[in-house]
Tab-separated table of C-alpha atoms in Angstrom:
chain	number	residue	atom	x	y	z
A	1	MET	CA	25.074	21.290	62.448
A	2	SER	CA	27.268	21.713	59.410
A	3	ALA	CA	27.742	17.931	59.248
A	4	ALA	CA	23.996	17.411	59.377
A	5	ALA	CA	23.429	20.010	56.700
A	6	ALA	CA	25.948	18.490	54.315
A	7	PRO	CA	23.723	15.643	53.074
A	8	ALA	CA	20.916	18.093	52.443
A	9	ALA	CA	23.224	20.280	50.383
A	10	GLN	CA	24.123	17.296	48.212
A	11	GLU	CA	20.596	16.049	47.608
A	12	PRO	CA	20.325	14.021	44.397
A	13	ARG	CA	18.191	15.285	41.580
A	14	THR	CA	14.520	14.480	41.803
A	15	SER	CA	13.290	11.356	40.099
A	16	GLY	CA	11.320	13.520	37.708
A	17	SER	CA	14.546	14.995	36.308
A	18	ARG	CA	15.752	11.471	35.477
A	19	ARG	CA	12.563	10.220	33.871
A	20	ILE	CA	12.825	8.687	30.434
A	21	THR	CA	10.830	10.986	28.186
A	22	PHE	CA	10.336	10.797	24.454
A	23	PRO	CA	12.093	14.148	23.779
A	24	ARG	CA	15.181	12.839	25.595
A	25	VAL	CA	15.102	9.575	23.673
A	26	LEU	CA	14.640	11.562	20.466
A	27	ARG	CA	17.629	13.758	21.291
A	28	SER	CA	19.845	10.744	21.931
A	29	GLU	CA	18.829	9.142	18.628
A	30	LEU	CA	19.486	12.411	16.808
A	31	ILE	CA	22.988	12.559	18.285
A	32	LYS	CA	23.686	8.922	17.373
A	33	THR	CA	22.517	9.409	13.802
A	34	THR	CA	24.121	12.744	12.990
A	35	THR	CA	27.517	12.122	14.600
A	36	VAL	CA	28.364	9.103	12.450
A	37	PRO	CA	30.592	10.411	9.605
A	38	SER	CA	29.459	7.768	7.132
A	39	THR	CA	25.839	8.871	7.542
A	40	VAL	CA	26.676	12.501	6.813
A	41	ILE	CA	28.778	11.508	3.809
A	42	LEU	CA	26.025	9.283	2.430
A	43	LEU	CA	23.461	12.052	2.748
A	44	ALA	CA	25.799	14.500	0.993
A	45	VAL	CA	26.381	12.022	-1.820
A	46	ALA	CA	22.643	11.426	-2.184
A	47	LEU	CA	22.013	15.165	-2.431
A	48	ALA	CA	24.774	15.701	-4.989
A	49	VAL	CA	23.741	12.783	-7.185
A	50	MET	CA	20.035	13.662	-7.114
A	51	VAL	CA	20.807	17.229	-8.190
A	52	GLY	CA	23.247	15.938	-10.800
A	53	LEU	CA	20.628	13.618	-12.267
A	54	GLY	CA	18.191	16.504	-12.449
A	55	ALA	CA	20.733	18.546	-14.420
A	56	LEU	CA	21.380	15.569	-16.676
A	57	VAL	CA	17.694	15.112	-17.463
A	58	ALA	CA	17.380	18.833	-18.203
A	59	TRP	CA	20.359	18.658	-20.559
A	60	SER	CA	18.865	15.598	-22.266
A	61	ALA	CA	15.582	17.430	-22.828
A	62	VAL	CA	17.400	20.424	-24.324
A	63	GLU	CA	19.516	18.265	-26.629
A	64	THR	CA	16.406	16.454	-27.849
A	65	ALA	CA	14.673	19.777	-28.508
A	66	ARG	CA	17.692	20.947	-30.554
A	67	ASP	CA	17.608	17.858	-32.754
A	68	PRO	CA	14.081	17.401	-34.176
A	69	ALA	CA	15.187	14.315	-36.090
A	70	MET	CA	16.287	12.610	-32.879
A	71	GLY	CA	13.060	13.628	-31.183
A	72	ALA	CA	10.989	12.236	-34.031
A	73	ALA	CA	12.929	8.959	-33.934
A	74	MET	CA	12.242	8.697	-30.208
A	75	GLY	CA	8.593	9.613	-30.637
A	76	VAL	CA	9.030	12.758	-28.554
A	77	ASP	CA	7.079	15.898	-29.416
A	78	ASP	CA	7.008	19.358	-27.878
A	79	GLY	CA	4.390	18.320	-25.330
A	80	SER	CA	6.477	15.353	-24.209
A	81	LEU	CA	9.539	17.546	-23.803
A	82	ARG	CA	7.569	20.014	-21.734
A	83	ARG	CA	6.322	17.200	-19.475
A	84	LEU	CA	9.869	15.877	-19.175
A	85	ALA	CA	11.065	19.312	-18.113
A	86	TYR	CA	8.403	19.481	-15.400
A	87	GLU	CA	9.652	16.184	-13.989
A	88	VAL	CA	13.259	17.369	-13.651
A	89	PRO	CA	13.024	18.254	-9.904
A	90	SER	CA	11.980	14.708	-8.965
A	91	SER	CA	14.108	12.893	-11.554
A	92	GLY	CA	16.735	11.922	-8.986
A	93	LEU	CA	14.161	10.176	-6.801
A	94	PRO	CA	14.996	6.547	-7.768
A	95	PHE	CA	18.639	6.998	-6.765
A	96	GLY	CA	17.585	8.849	-3.638
A	97	GLN	CA	15.315	5.968	-2.677
A	98	LEU	CA	18.172	3.521	-3.091
A	99	LEU	CA	20.502	5.425	-0.759
A	100	ILE	CA	17.888	6.373	1.821
A	101	ALA	CA	16.547	2.810	1.936
A	102	SER	CA	20.051	1.476	2.546
A	103	LEU	CA	20.824	4.138	5.146
A	104	ALA	CA	17.595	3.545	7.069
A	105	VAL	CA	18.195	-0.201	7.218
A	106	VAL	CA	21.780	0.303	8.389
A	107	VAL	CA	20.759	2.818	11.072
A	108	MET	CA	18.536	0.202	12.691
A	109	ALA	CA	20.118	-3.157	11.867
A	110	SER	CA	23.685	-2.062	12.705
A	111	GLU	CA	22.666	-1.706	16.345
A	112	TYR	CA	21.942	-5.432	16.421
A	113	SER	CA	25.146	-6.403	14.629
A	114	THR	CA	27.311	-4.264	16.935
A	115	GLY	CA	25.421	-5.125	20.118
A	116	MET	CA	24.581	-1.465	20.769
A	117	ILE	CA	20.915	-2.409	20.822
A	118	ARG	CA	21.405	-3.828	24.341
A	119	ALA	CA	22.507	-0.441	25.638
A	120	THR	CA	19.671	1.276	23.770
A	121	MET	CA	16.990	-1.011	25.151
A	122	THR	CA	18.496	-0.912	28.650
A	123	ALA	CA	18.302	2.870	28.586
A	124	VAL	CA	14.755	2.742	27.177
A	125	PRO	CA	13.134	-0.369	28.686
A	126	ALA	CA	9.788	0.292	26.984
A	127	ARG	CA	11.624	-0.218	23.656
A	128	THR	CA	8.878	1.234	21.446
A	129	PRO	CA	9.904	4.882	22.134
A	130	ALA	CA	13.455	4.059	20.988
A	131	LEU	CA	12.170	2.602	17.710
A	132	LEU	CA	9.811	5.521	17.127
A	133	ALA	CA	12.493	8.088	17.944
A	134	LYS	CA	14.965	6.478	15.553
A	135	THR	CA	12.258	6.334	12.882
A	136	LEU	CA	11.307	9.976	13.383
A	137	VAL	CA	14.918	11.179	13.156
A	138	ILE	CA	15.724	9.397	9.900
A	139	THR	CA	12.299	10.290	8.484
A	140	VAL	CA	12.714	14.019	9.079
A	141	ILE	CA	16.260	13.943	7.688
A	142	SER	CA	15.078	12.066	4.593
A	143	PHE	CA	12.188	14.448	4.016
A	144	ALA	CA	14.470	17.484	4.273
A	145	LEU	CA	16.980	15.871	1.923
A	146	GLY	CA	14.316	15.091	-0.673
A	147	VAL	CA	12.819	18.581	-0.679
A	148	LEU	CA	16.257	20.219	-0.765
A	149	ALA	CA	17.445	17.996	-3.621
A	150	ALA	CA	14.293	18.571	-5.665
A	151	PHE	CA	14.389	22.326	-5.154
A	152	ALA	CA	18.103	22.478	-5.957
A	153	SER	CA	17.468	20.398	-9.096
A	154	TYR	CA	14.798	22.894	-10.137
A	155	LEU	CA	17.174	25.844	-9.671
A	156	VAL	CA	20.074	24.157	-11.456
A	157	ALA	CA	17.905	23.051	-14.373
A	158	GLN	CA	16.262	26.385	-15.187
A	159	PRO	CA	19.279	28.008	-16.895
A	160	VAL	CA	19.779	24.840	-18.922
A	161	LEU	CA	16.121	24.558	-19.940
A	162	SER	CA	15.808	28.240	-20.788
A	163	GLY	CA	18.057	27.719	-23.818
A	164	GLU	CA	15.151	26.038	-25.612
A	165	GLY	CA	12.307	27.811	-23.846
A	166	LEU	CA	11.560	24.818	-21.621
A	167	ASP	CA	12.053	26.635	-18.326
A	168	PHE	CA	9.072	26.989	-15.994
A	169	SER	CA	8.127	28.708	-12.737
A	170	LEU	CA	7.409	27.163	-9.366
A	171	ASP	CA	3.745	28.130	-9.623
A	172	THR	CA	3.300	25.884	-12.662
A	173	GLU	CA	0.515	23.453	-11.845
A	174	GLY	CA	1.802	20.434	-9.966
A	175	VAL	CA	5.457	21.474	-9.762
A	176	LEU	CA	5.619	22.629	-6.139
A	177	PRO	CA	3.643	19.615	-4.796
A	178	SER	CA	5.990	17.347	-6.754
A	179	ILE	CA	9.020	18.989	-5.125
A	180	ILE	CA	7.559	18.625	-1.639
A	181	ASN	CA	6.414	15.069	-2.241
A	182	THR	CA	9.906	14.077	-3.333
A	183	GLY	CA	10.724	14.512	0.337
A	184	THR	CA	7.557	12.664	1.346
A	185	VAL	CA	8.532	9.626	-0.717
A	186	LEU	CA	12.014	9.499	0.791
A	187	ALA	CA	10.553	9.886	4.284
A	188	LEU	CA	8.168	6.957	3.816
A	189	VAL	CA	10.920	4.820	2.294
A	190	ALA	CA	13.021	5.627	5.368
A	191	VAL	CA	10.232	4.372	7.619
A	192	MET	CA	10.156	1.142	5.631
A	193	GLY	CA	13.934	0.828	5.936
A	194	VAL	CA	13.986	1.229	9.708
A	195	ALA	CA	11.104	-1.236	10.048
A	196	ILE	CA	12.770	-3.883	7.885
A	197	GLY	CA	16.036	-3.384	9.752
A	198	ALA	CA	14.218	-4.034	13.039
A	199	LEU	CA	12.378	-7.054	11.647
A	200	LEU	CA	15.373	-8.781	10.053
A	201	ARG	CA	18.125	-7.530	12.409
A	202	ASN	CA	20.592	-8.017	9.597
A	203	THR	CA	22.097	-5.178	7.566
A	204	ALA	CA	22.801	-7.064	4.351
A	205	GLY	CA	19.527	-8.970	4.444
A	206	GLY	CA	17.541	-5.816	5.151
A	207	VAL	CA	19.174	-3.830	2.336
A	208	VAL	CA	18.679	-6.651	-0.174
A	209	THR	CA	15.043	-7.102	0.882
A	210	LEU	CA	14.130	-3.437	0.602
A	211	VAL	CA	16.057	-2.844	-2.617
A	212	GLY	CA	14.376	-5.926	-4.059
A	213	ALA	CA	10.946	-4.617	-3.098
A	214	LEU	CA	11.648	-1.153	-4.510
A	215	PHE	CA	13.482	-2.024	-7.724
A	216	VAL	CA	13.456	-5.734	-8.545
A	217	LEU	CA	9.749	-6.451	-8.080
A	218	PRO	CA	8.620	-3.618	-10.410
A	219	THR	CA	11.004	-4.913	-13.092
A	220	ILE	CA	9.670	-8.449	-12.757
A	221	ALA	CA	6.108	-7.167	-12.848
A	222	GLU	CA	6.829	-5.199	-16.019
A	223	LEU	CA	8.277	-8.299	-17.681
A	224	LEU	CA	5.239	-10.367	-16.715
A	225	SER	CA	2.622	-7.725	-17.521
A	226	ASN	CA	2.215	-9.009	-21.078
A	227	LEU	CA	1.252	-12.433	-19.767
A	228	ALA	CA	-1.642	-11.374	-17.546
A	229	ASP	CA	-3.545	-8.127	-17.105
A	230	TRP	CA	-3.804	-8.580	-13.342
A	231	VAL	CA	-0.016	-8.328	-13.002
A	232	ASP	CA	-0.041	-4.799	-14.382
A	233	ASP	CA	-2.950	-3.877	-12.099
A	234	ALA	CA	-1.203	-5.298	-9.046
A	235	ALA	CA	2.093	-3.593	-9.912
A	236	ARG	CA	0.478	-0.196	-9.357
A	237	PHE	CA	0.419	-0.977	-5.630
A	238	LEU	CA	4.106	-1.767	-5.303
A	239	PRO	CA	5.827	0.818	-3.069
A	240	SER	CA	8.171	2.292	-5.686
A	241	ASN	CA	5.422	2.620	-8.307
A	242	ALA	CA	3.131	4.266	-5.762
A	243	GLY	CA	5.946	6.652	-4.835
A	244	LEU	CA	6.464	7.676	-8.454
A	245	GLN	CA	2.762	8.483	-8.720
A	246	LEU	CA	2.988	10.632	-5.618
A	247	VAL	CA	5.448	12.950	-7.384
A	248	ALA	CA	3.880	12.654	-10.842
A	249	ILE	CA	2.569	15.814	-12.482
A	250	ASN	CA	0.802	14.149	-15.398
A	251	ILE	CA	-1.287	11.083	-14.526
A	252	GLN	CA	-1.720	8.507	-17.258
A	253	ASP	CA	-4.951	6.577	-17.700
A	254	GLY	CA	-5.254	3.578	-15.412
A	255	GLN	CA	-2.606	4.819	-12.977
A	256	LEU	CA	-2.986	5.922	-9.375
A	257	ASN	CA	-3.247	9.655	-8.799
A	258	GLN	CA	-1.000	11.520	-6.378
A	259	VAL	CA	-3.246	11.025	-3.349
A	260	GLN	CA	-3.778	7.339	-4.048
A	261	GLY	CA	-0.060	6.797	-4.583
A	262	GLY	CA	0.700	8.525	-1.299
A	263	LEU	CA	-1.859	6.444	0.595
A	264	VAL	CA	-0.498	3.197	-0.833
A	265	LEU	CA	3.087	4.054	0.072
A	266	ALA	CA	2.014	5.234	3.528
A	267	ALA	CA	0.149	1.956	4.048
A	268	TRP	CA	3.306	-0.030	3.254
A	269	ALA	CA	5.280	2.067	5.740
A	270	ALA	CA	2.619	1.848	8.463
A	271	VAL	CA	2.194	-1.936	8.230
A	272	LEU	CA	5.940	-2.560	8.322
A	273	LEU	CA	6.452	-0.147	11.227
A	274	ALA	CA	3.633	-1.778	13.202
A	275	GLY	CA	5.208	-5.184	12.646
A	276	ALA	CA	8.606	-3.828	13.698
A	277	ALA	CA	7.171	-2.291	16.872
A	278	LEU	CA	5.601	-5.612	17.812
A	279	ALA	CA	8.818	-7.511	17.078
A	280	VAL	CA	10.995	-5.097	19.075
A	281	LYS	CA	8.584	-5.299	21.998
A	282	LYS	CA	8.281	-9.078	22.079
A	283	ARG	CA	11.683	-10.429	21.029
A	284	ASP	CA	14.831	-10.605	23.105
A	285	VAL	CA	17.749	-8.392	22.138
């Protein structure tokens, strides 16, 4: 009887306990992302540099306020200085975009270069959940980094700005949404990075492509804007320009407002992610 009972005592787990569920896939992607030392270091560097740039912009505003002659030569008045002070929390955003874009591409494309993608897709045969889980992990991390960096920049800048009466509170109109949307911009850029990494399957190519779209295209558009009015109009819909409008506190005439900028950037991210999902589903690994 004891021999007959032994198999029953060692029954395997039910199939339901071994099912591939999205929370389990998400947990595995979180472990893969957060246990790579280079990722943690890059995020720490991004945070430090974004806060440092915020402090630098605050110092620049104070120095300009202390030297009226310099301000007059630069065409900066008291109102301009006040607007510059309000933009301190999000002033590190361009550098943050650069690092987050690169990180997001590497997180996805490196799996193809190392061959780890075969193990990932074998563990998750449906493939799409693995892509979405990876995207969600890096998106949440990027959002948290952006909000933390913007808020830290605000706190660091206030003692500096107070020397010339340029300090301001969080309830100043537009300041808190700008801080939160700094994280939103980085999150959407991260989505674009993961998508491009999945589409190109090449780390260097993906980084160059995304950095070109975020930084090179706006520069080219600015250089060509004097040649044709439509270039300037079209440039408003480039991802980096739309992201800057999402965190803007003062909207200039002819520019997208915060909601429009957010929708444009979200559209870029959604289209690229949809293309990546289709590519991951259809192509061999």
